[in-house]
Tab-separated table of C-alpha atoms and ligand atoms in Angstrom:
chain	number	residue	atom	x	y	z
N	1384	MET	CA	3.576	-8.553	22.294
N	1385	LYS	CA	3.999	-4.977	21.009
N	1386	ASN	CA	1.150	-3.349	19.034
N	1387	LYS	CA	1.849	-3.228	15.317
N	1388	LYS	CA	2.835	0.281	14.253
N	1389	ARG	CA	0.346	2.100	12.027
N	1390	LYS	CA	1.448	2.885	8.483
N	1391	ILE	CA	1.569	6.578	7.602
N	1392	LEU	CA	2.375	7.800	4.105
N	1393	ILE	CA	3.714	11.359	3.860
N	1394	THR	CA	3.693	12.965	0.409
N	1395	GLY	CA	5.934	15.997	-0.115
N	1396	SER	CA	8.383	14.496	2.383
N	1397	SER	CA	11.391	16.345	0.940
N	1398	GLY	CA	9.753	19.732	1.542
N	1399	PHE	CA	10.013	21.923	4.627
N	1400	ILE	CA	6.977	20.577	6.494
N	1401	GLY	CA	7.235	16.992	5.213
N	1402	ASN	CA	10.853	16.599	6.252
N	1403	CYS	CA	10.227	18.072	9.717
N	1404	LEU	CA	7.100	15.953	10.159
N	1405	LYS	CA	9.020	12.809	9.237
N	1406	ASN	CA	11.481	13.525	12.055
N	1407	PHE	CA	8.659	14.408	14.442
N	1408	LEU	CA	6.711	11.157	13.863
N	1409	ASP	CA	9.676	8.895	13.188
N	1410	LYS	CA	9.660	6.426	16.118
N	1411	LYS	CA	5.889	6.256	16.563
N	1412	TYR	CA	4.760	5.015	13.147
N	1413	GLU	CA	5.878	2.959	10.181
N	1414	LEU	CA	6.520	5.876	7.834
N	1415	TYR	CA	6.539	5.842	4.039
N	1416	LEU	CA	7.726	8.877	2.124
N	1417	ILE	CA	6.944	10.143	-1.367
N	1418	ASP	CA	8.373	13.136	-3.198
N	1419	LYS	CA	9.378	13.953	-6.757
N	1420	LYS	CA	12.701	15.188	-5.469
N	1421	LYS	CA	15.200	13.393	-3.287
N	1422	LEU	CA	16.494	15.187	-0.194
N	1423	LYS	CA	19.227	12.756	0.793
N	1424	LYS	CA	20.678	9.364	-0.158
N	1425	ASN	CA	19.431	6.136	1.431
N	1426	GLU	CA	16.349	7.570	3.104
N	1427	LYS	CA	14.415	4.653	4.613
N	1428	ASN	CA	11.087	3.875	2.875
N	1429	PHE	CA	11.494	6.781	0.455
N	1430	ILE	CA	9.907	6.493	-2.991
N	1431	LEU	CA	10.909	8.953	-5.686
N	1432	LEU	CA	7.613	9.561	-7.441
N	1433	ASN	CA	5.822	12.320	-9.286
N	1434	LEU	CA	2.206	12.182	-8.097
N	1435	THR	CA	0.972	13.427	-11.468
N	1436	ASN	CA	1.746	9.939	-12.813
N	1437	SER	CA	-1.572	8.230	-12.054
N	1438	LYS	CA	-0.495	4.666	-12.899
N	1439	LYS	CA	2.543	4.801	-10.644
N	1440	VAL	CA	0.569	6.432	-7.834
N	1441	LEU	CA	-1.917	3.533	-7.920
N	1442	ARG	CA	0.872	0.950	-7.997
N	1443	ILE	CA	2.806	2.431	-5.067
N	1444	ILE	CA	-0.206	3.073	-2.847
N	1445	ASN	CA	-1.411	-0.461	-3.527
N	1446	ILE	CA	1.950	-1.771	-2.287
N	1447	ILE	CA	2.056	0.443	0.828
N	1448	ARG	CA	-1.640	0.353	1.828
N	1449	PRO	CA	-1.238	3.085	4.468
N	1450	ASP	CA	-3.664	3.646	7.340
N	1451	ILE	CA	-3.402	7.393	6.717
N	1452	ILE	CA	-2.053	9.552	3.900
N	1453	ILE	CA	-0.697	12.951	4.943
N	1454	HIS	CA	-0.805	14.793	1.643
N	1455	LEU	CA	1.620	17.723	1.765
N	1456	ALA	CA	3.021	17.566	-1.763
N	1457	ALA	CA	2.122	20.689	-3.709
N	1458	GLN	CA	3.300	23.510	-5.881
N	1459	SER	CA	3.322	26.171	-3.215
N	1460	ASN	CA	6.040	28.646	-4.129
N	1461	LEU	CA	4.298	31.905	-5.005
N	1462	GLU	CA	7.318	33.011	-7.020
N	1463	GLU	CA	6.077	30.797	-9.880
N	1464	ILE	CA	2.536	32.114	-9.787
N	1465	LYS	CA	2.506	32.829	-13.538
N	1466	LYS	CA	3.140	29.158	-14.389
N	1467	LYS	CA	-0.498	28.176	-13.813
N	1468	ASN	CA	-0.158	24.687	-15.242
N	1469	LYS	CA	2.372	23.731	-12.553
N	1470	TYR	CA	-0.274	24.446	-9.886
N	1471	ILE	CA	-2.967	22.545	-11.755
N	1472	GLN	CA	-0.745	19.497	-12.247
N	1473	ASN	CA	0.965	19.306	-8.846
N	1474	ASN	CA	-2.052	20.330	-6.795
N	1475	ILE	CA	-5.295	19.371	-8.537
N	1476	ILE	CA	-4.181	16.401	-10.664
N	1477	ALA	CA	-1.790	14.973	-8.060
N	1478	THR	CA	-4.437	15.171	-5.301
N	1479	ASN	CA	-7.019	13.549	-7.548
N	1480	ASN	CA	-4.609	10.682	-8.278
N	1481	VAL	CA	-4.132	10.127	-4.552
N	1482	LEU	CA	-7.921	10.081	-4.058
N	1483	GLN	CA	-8.389	7.541	-6.863
N	1484	ALA	CA	-5.856	5.257	-5.172
N	1485	MET	CA	-7.716	5.667	-1.879
N	1486	LYS	CA	-10.901	4.520	-3.588
N	1487	LEU	CA	-9.346	1.495	-5.287
N	1488	TYR	CA	-7.454	0.222	-2.248
N	1489	ASN	CA	-9.887	1.222	0.510
N	1490	ILE	CA	-7.576	3.694	2.240
N	1491	ASN	CA	-9.665	5.167	5.029
N	1492	ASN	CA	-7.985	8.430	5.983
N	1493	ILE	CA	-6.325	11.504	4.508
N	1494	ILE	CA	-4.886	14.655	6.076
N	1495	PHE	CA	-4.639	17.501	3.586
N	1496	SER	CA	-2.560	20.677	3.776
N	1497	SER	CA	-4.649	23.586	2.611
N	1498	SER	CA	-3.829	27.227	3.178
N	1499	ALA	CA	-5.008	30.392	4.926
N	1500	ASN	CA	-4.566	31.960	1.495
N	1501	ILE	CA	-8.048	30.768	0.494
N	1502	TYR	CA	-9.775	33.260	2.841
N	1503	SER	CA	-10.908	36.697	1.732
N	1504	ASP	CA	-9.015	39.718	3.018
N	1505	THR	CA	-10.533	40.827	6.324
N	1506	LYS	CA	-9.498	42.785	9.382
N	1507	LYS	CA	-11.111	40.151	11.624
N	1508	LYS	CA	-9.687	36.818	12.777
N	1509	VAL	CA	-10.782	34.115	10.345
N	1510	THR	CA	-12.662	31.046	11.515
N	1511	GLU	CA	-13.261	27.923	9.458
N	1512	LYS	CA	-16.652	29.449	8.536
N	1513	SER	CA	-15.238	32.758	7.246
N	1514	ASN	CA	-15.712	33.702	3.608
N	1515	VAL	CA	-13.342	32.198	1.103
N	1516	ASP	CA	-12.133	34.181	-1.884
N	1517	PRO	CA	-8.975	32.665	-3.349
N	1518	LYS	CA	-7.254	35.367	-5.344
N	1519	ASN	CA	-4.383	33.486	-7.017
N	1520	ILE	CA	-3.876	30.161	-8.777
N	1521	TYR	CA	-2.197	28.655	-5.693
N	1522	SER	CA	-5.138	29.282	-3.356
N	1523	GLN	CA	-7.655	28.474	-6.105
N	1524	THR	CA	-6.109	25.025	-6.573
N	1525	LYS	CA	-6.016	24.492	-2.780
N	1526	LEU	CA	-9.734	25.279	-2.471
N	1527	SER	CA	-10.489	23.058	-5.449
N	1528	CYS	CA	-8.601	20.173	-3.758
N	1529	GLU	CA	-10.559	20.739	-0.543
N	1530	LYS	CA	-13.846	20.476	-2.476
N	1531	ASN	CA	-12.678	17.359	-4.303
N	1532	ILE	CA	-11.666	15.686	-1.030
N	1533	ILE	CA	-14.994	16.519	0.640
N	1534	ASN	CA	-17.031	15.243	-2.341
N	1535	LYS	CA	-14.989	12.060	-2.798
N	1536	SER	CA	-15.038	11.310	0.947
N	1537	LYS	CA	-18.794	10.777	0.644
N	1538	LEU	CA	-18.554	8.726	-2.549
N	1539	PHE	CA	-15.516	6.623	-1.579
N	1540	LYS	CA	-16.291	6.524	2.177
N	1541	PHE	CA	-13.104	7.805	3.748
N	1542	ASN	CA	-12.444	10.372	6.482
N	1543	TYR	CA	-10.407	13.533	6.085
N	1544	ILE	CA	-8.855	16.310	8.083
N	1545	ILE	CA	-8.274	19.479	6.104
N	1546	PHE	CA	-5.819	21.842	7.763
N	1547	ARG	CA	-5.640	25.458	6.641
N	1548	PHE	CA	-2.082	26.340	7.557
N	1549	PHE	CA	-1.177	29.942	8.330
N	1550	ASN	CA	2.500	31.033	8.057
N	1551	VAL	CA	4.578	28.053	9.089
N	1552	CYS	CA	8.079	28.969	10.194
N	1553	SER	CA	11.171	28.255	12.269
N	1554	ALA	CA	12.874	24.884	12.773
N	1555	LEU	CA	13.146	21.678	14.801
N	1556	LYS	CA	16.199	20.340	16.615
N	1557	ARG	CA	17.538	16.819	17.179
N	1558	PRO	CA	17.856	16.336	14.273
N	1559	TYR	CA	18.028	19.893	12.943
N	1560	CYS	CA	15.524	20.556	10.189
N	1561	GLY	CA	13.860	23.647	8.827
N	1562	SER	CA	12.836	25.359	5.651
N	1563	LEU	CA	14.954	24.816	2.543
N	1564	HIS	CA	12.582	26.539	0.104
N	1565	LEU	CA	14.378	27.488	-3.097
N	1566	PRO	CA	14.024	30.382	-3.191
N	1567	GLU	CA	12.901	31.216	0.341
N	1568	SER	CA	10.168	33.843	0.314
N	1569	SER	CA	8.851	33.741	3.909
N	1570	PHE	CA	9.492	36.901	5.857
N	1571	ILE	CA	10.911	35.427	9.082
N	1572	PRO	CA	13.760	33.496	7.362
N	1573	ILE	CA	14.422	36.585	5.223
N	1574	ILE	CA	14.797	38.812	8.305
N	1575	VAL	CA	17.233	36.333	9.868
N	1576	ASN	CA	19.200	35.936	6.624
N	1577	LYS	CA	19.578	39.696	6.132
N	1578	PHE	CA	20.728	40.054	9.728
N	1579	LEU	CA	23.354	37.301	9.372
N	1580	LYS	CA	24.574	38.811	6.093
N	1581	ASN	CA	24.332	42.411	7.307
N	1582	LYS	CA	22.077	43.362	4.394
N	1583	THR	CA	18.987	45.566	4.066
N	1584	ILE	CA	15.459	44.135	4.260
N	1585	LYS	CA	12.815	45.278	1.808
N	1586	LEU	CA	9.487	46.044	3.423
N	1587	TYR	CA	6.796	45.805	0.771
N	1588	SER	CA	4.582	48.667	1.977
N	1589	LYS	CA	4.129	52.408	1.663
N	1590	GLY	CA	4.770	52.996	5.341
N	1591	ILE	CA	4.592	51.607	8.881
N	1592	LYS	CA	0.793	51.415	9.070
N	1593	ASP	CA	0.450	49.781	5.679
N	1594	SER	CA	2.768	46.790	6.220
N	1595	PRO	CA	1.118	43.350	5.812
N	1596	THR	CA	0.055	41.497	8.961
N	1597	ARG	CA	0.431	37.733	9.352
N	1598	ASP	CA	-0.120	34.904	11.828
N	1599	TYR	CA	3.037	32.816	12.398
N	1600	ILE	CA	3.039	29.240	13.659
N	1601	HIS	CA	6.162	27.375	14.789
N	1602	ILE	CA	6.809	24.161	12.821
N	1603	PHE	CA	6.897	22.216	16.126
N	1604	ASP	CA	3.321	23.271	16.942
N	1605	LEU	CA	2.204	22.414	13.413
N	1606	CYS	CA	3.759	18.923	13.576
N	1607	ASN	CA	2.122	18.413	16.953
N	1608	ALA	CA	-1.287	19.283	15.456
N	1609	LEU	CA	-0.701	16.859	12.574
N	1610	SER	CA	0.234	14.159	15.066
N	1611	LYS	CA	-2.959	14.792	17.033
N	1612	ALA	CA	-4.952	14.678	13.793
N	1613	ILE	CA	-3.637	11.138	13.211
N	1614	ASN	CA	-5.019	10.069	16.595
N	1615	TYR	CA	-8.302	11.860	15.889
N	1616	LEU	CA	-8.794	10.016	12.602
N	1617	LEU	CA	-7.838	6.640	14.078
N	1618	THR	CA	-9.964	6.933	17.207
N	1619	LYS	CA	-12.890	9.239	16.374
N	1620	LYS	CA	-13.143	8.133	12.722
N	1621	LYS	CA	-14.620	11.516	11.738
N	1622	SER	CA	-13.816	14.238	9.207
N	1623	ASN	CA	-13.116	17.862	10.045
N	1624	ILE	CA	-11.607	21.159	8.856
N	1625	PHE	CA	-9.222	23.149	11.061
N	1626	ASN	CA	-7.342	26.404	10.880
N	1627	ILE	CA	-3.883	26.078	12.293
N	1628	GLY	CA	-2.196	29.242	13.457
N	1629	SER	CA	-1.216	30.999	16.642
N	1630	ASN	CA	-4.359	33.124	17.151
N	1631	LYS	CA	-2.404	36.375	16.930
N	1632	SER	CA	-0.899	38.376	14.139
N	1633	ILE	CA	1.880	40.907	13.721
N	1634	SER	CA	2.757	43.383	10.976
N	1635	SER	CA	5.997	43.071	9.006
N	1636	PHE	CA	7.175	46.353	10.460
N	1637	ASP	CA	6.565	45.180	14.047
N	1638	LEU	CA	8.340	41.907	13.258
N	1639	ILE	CA	11.440	43.809	12.220
N	1640	SER	CA	11.213	46.039	15.295
N	1641	PHE	CA	10.887	42.981	17.550
N	1642	PHE	CA	13.887	41.266	15.989
N	1643	ASN	CA	15.892	44.475	16.144
N	1644	GLU	CA	15.221	44.907	19.823
N	1645	LYS	CA	15.679	41.286	20.934
N	1646	PHE	CA	18.407	39.981	18.639
N	1647	ALA	CA	20.014	42.681	16.507
N	1648	LYS	CA	20.711	45.553	18.891
N	1649	ASN	CA	18.911	47.813	16.384
N	1650	LYS	CA	21.488	47.092	13.687
N	1651	LEU	CA	19.036	45.507	11.261
N	1652	LYS	CA	18.478	47.821	8.283
N	1653	PHE	CA	15.285	48.043	6.245
N	1654	LYS	CA	13.707	50.163	3.534
N	1655	PHE	CA	10.134	50.583	2.302
N	1656	THR	CA	9.437	49.439	-1.225
N	1657	LYS	CA	6.317	49.268	-3.432
N	1658	SER	CA	3.568	46.933	-2.101
N	1659	ARG	CA	3.206	43.634	-3.946
N	1660	LYS	CA	0.140	43.289	-6.188
N	1661	GLY	CA	-2.605	41.002	-4.887
N	1662	GLU	CA	-1.057	40.609	-1.437
N	1663	ILE	CA	-3.550	40.146	1.407
N	1664	LYS	CA	-3.227	42.944	3.980
N	1665	LYS	CA	-4.126	40.995	7.077
N	1666	SER	CA	-4.318	37.308	7.912
N	1667	GLU	CA	-5.049	36.225	11.468
N	1668	CYS	CA	-6.206	32.804	12.545
N	1669	SER	CA	-8.877	31.854	15.005
N	1670	ASN	CA	-7.612	28.530	16.367
N	1671	ILE	CA	-10.459	27.931	18.814
N	1672	LYS	CA	-11.820	24.955	16.853
N	1673	VAL	CA	-8.568	23.015	16.576
N	1674	LYS	CA	-7.861	23.610	20.282
N	1675	LYS	CA	-11.225	22.126	21.167
N	1676	PHE	CA	-11.354	19.131	18.838
N	1677	LEU	CA	-7.711	18.040	18.865
N	1678	GLU	CA	-6.908	19.182	22.429
N	1679	TRP	CA	-4.008	21.047	20.893
N	1680	LYS	CA	-2.410	24.319	21.827
N	1681	PRO	CA	0.700	26.120	20.573
N	1682	HIS	CA	3.762	25.731	22.817
N	1683	LYS	CA	6.527	27.305	20.742
N	1684	SER	CA	4.832	29.980	18.654
N	1685	GLU	CA	6.033	32.937	20.731
N	1686	LEU	CA	8.049	35.255	18.483
N	1687	GLU	CA	11.211	35.022	20.536
N	1688	LYS	CA	11.264	31.209	20.290
N	1689	ILE	CA	10.401	31.325	16.574
N	1690	PHE	CA	13.305	33.679	15.816
N	1691	LYS	CA	15.760	31.883	18.128
N	1692	ASP	CA	15.143	28.504	16.429
N	1693	GLU	CA	15.282	30.047	12.936
N	1694	LEU	CA	18.557	31.767	13.786
N	1695	ASP	CA	20.046	28.484	15.046
N	1696	TRP	CA	18.834	26.661	11.916
N	1697	GLN	CA	20.367	29.212	9.531
N	1698	LYS	CA	23.668	29.159	11.447
N	1699	TYR	CA	23.592	25.349	11.222
N	1700	CYS	CA	22.999	25.555	7.426
N	1701	ILE	CA	25.930	27.962	7.052
N	1702	ASN	CA	28.176	25.665	9.122
N	1703	LYS	CA	27.202	22.562	7.183
N	1704	LYS	CA	27.382	24.438	3.859
N	1705	ILE	CA	23.734	23.618	3.097
N	1706	PHE	CA	22.683	25.635	0.027
N	1707	ARG	CA	20.050	28.309	0.647
N	1708	LYS	CA	18.599	30.846	-1.730
N	1709	PHE	CA	16.378	33.799	-0.762
N	1710	VAL	CA	13.995	35.761	-3.004
N	1711	TYR	CA	16.100	38.886	-2.556
A	3245	NAD	N1	4.995	26.497	4.532
A	3245	NAD	C1	3.892	27.191	4.778
A	3245	NAD	O1	3.908	28.248	5.447
A	3245	NAD	C2	2.559	26.697	4.264
A	3245	NAD	C3	1.418	27.503	4.473
A	3245	NAD	C4	0.194	27.053	3.988
A	3245	NAD	C5	0.092	25.828	3.341
A	3245	NAD	N2	1.215	25.084	3.146
A	3245	NAD	C6	1.086	23.796	2.447
A	3245	NAD	O2	1.757	22.791	3.163
A	3245	NAD	C7	2.348	21.853	2.259
A	3245	NAD	C8	3.837	21.707	2.533
A	3245	NAD	O3	4.432	22.990	2.477
A	3245	NAD	P1	6.014	23.160	2.454
A	3245	NAD	O4	6.309	24.521	2.941
A	3245	NAD	O5	6.650	21.982	3.077
A	3245	NAD	O6	6.255	23.142	0.862
A	3245	NAD	P2	7.567	22.659	0.070
A	3245	NAD	O7	7.509	23.337	-1.241
A	3245	NAD	O8	8.770	22.843	0.915
A	3245	NAD	O9	7.329	21.101	-0.104
A	3245	NAD	C9	6.443	20.565	-1.045
A	3245	NAD	C10	7.048	19.271	-1.549
A	3245	NAD	O10	6.116	18.673	-2.446
A	3245	NAD	C11	6.852	18.076	-3.490
A	3245	NAD	N3	5.988	17.937	-4.659
A	3245	NAD	C12	5.394	18.930	-5.366
A	3245	NAD	N4	4.723	18.420	-6.395
A	3245	NAD	C13	4.885	17.078	-6.344
A	3245	NAD	C14	4.442	15.998	-7.153
A	3245	NAD	N5	3.712	16.214	-8.249
A	3245	NAD	N6	4.803	14.745	-6.816
A	3245	NAD	C15	5.578	14.523	-5.721
A	3245	NAD	N7	6.040	15.490	-4.936
A	3245	NAD	C16	5.694	16.763	-5.233
A	3245	NAD	C17	8.019	19.029	-3.749
A	3245	NAD	O11	9.086	18.375	-4.406
A	3245	NAD	C18	8.355	19.470	-2.333
A	3245	NAD	O12	9.384	18.687	-1.777
A	3245	NAD	C19	2.040	22.370	0.861
A	3245	NAD	O13	0.899	21.699	0.400
A	3245	NAD	C20	1.736	23.835	1.078
A	3245	NAD	O14	0.862	24.341	0.086
A	3245	NAD	C21	2.445	25.488	3.588
């Protein structure tokens, strides 16, 4: 007789990471999906639910009784940073509702998507022990959720994995899925979009040396880490916090130069424009801990692969007339 599949609940399943993760884990687990917006019709085991509604959250989680909740749902678009209440509701309140349901129905495990944004600006690689200094409402609510999860895990006796994601990018194939952020503000999709549309990229910096530096992780490698975290929770039954990035960073200027050389035959145009207020200058991940504990390593986070898959995804969206909107 076959082993019964474990039940995994993914919140934020209509978002970039949630949708890709659903495809990545599809055959292995009995998946349940929650989001306040519907991505497509007749999605199996999809529940349209706003996690700020505490009564409904309790009712649905009581019905599903998952082995693990992968909590990705959040207000994460930095374009709405002035609407503070949206971050408080969709991040702090929604996460607290999920934790209350875990308490009531003895759900033993949660995986939470935090962000590299919580760290203070530093020229060094950040480890999980580096100083935190969340500068905007998004990262403040993420850090507050982390603290709530850690405190409640002791009171309610569940295990957690907190992942601090760096810049997640690119796309999966078979089936095709990638970012559909509205509007898209990540730099890699913007570079590819400007190239396909023959438009000029804005580089938010005074000059070459000043351009912000980031650590990019391919969505495939991220999904693989999340999959390994499921096994870790089910077998080791322990909590942990992991950075998840590629262990190297690149400046926006060098990104453009790389794309120009490898894909655009130097036809990609760009111009410098005023730096954005409050933007971290450098963010680079130390991924030593996650490599050790989850026996994970990145396979697809080389820049050439990242750009190739993003290019294919955007061409696919154009072909299928999938609506995309970019910040500029
Ligand atoms: N994409 C990245 O580079 C990145 C980096 C760091 C952290 N993260 C975190 O990873 C998670 C997923 O990121 P993403 O890029 O897929 O974001 P996304 O915006 O594409 O997806 C988030 C999803 O959550 C849903 N959601 C928001 N509030 C909800 C609520 N109250 N009830 C139900 N659903 C709700 C949205 O409808 C959306 O579909 C987020 O928590 C984000 O903060 C992402």
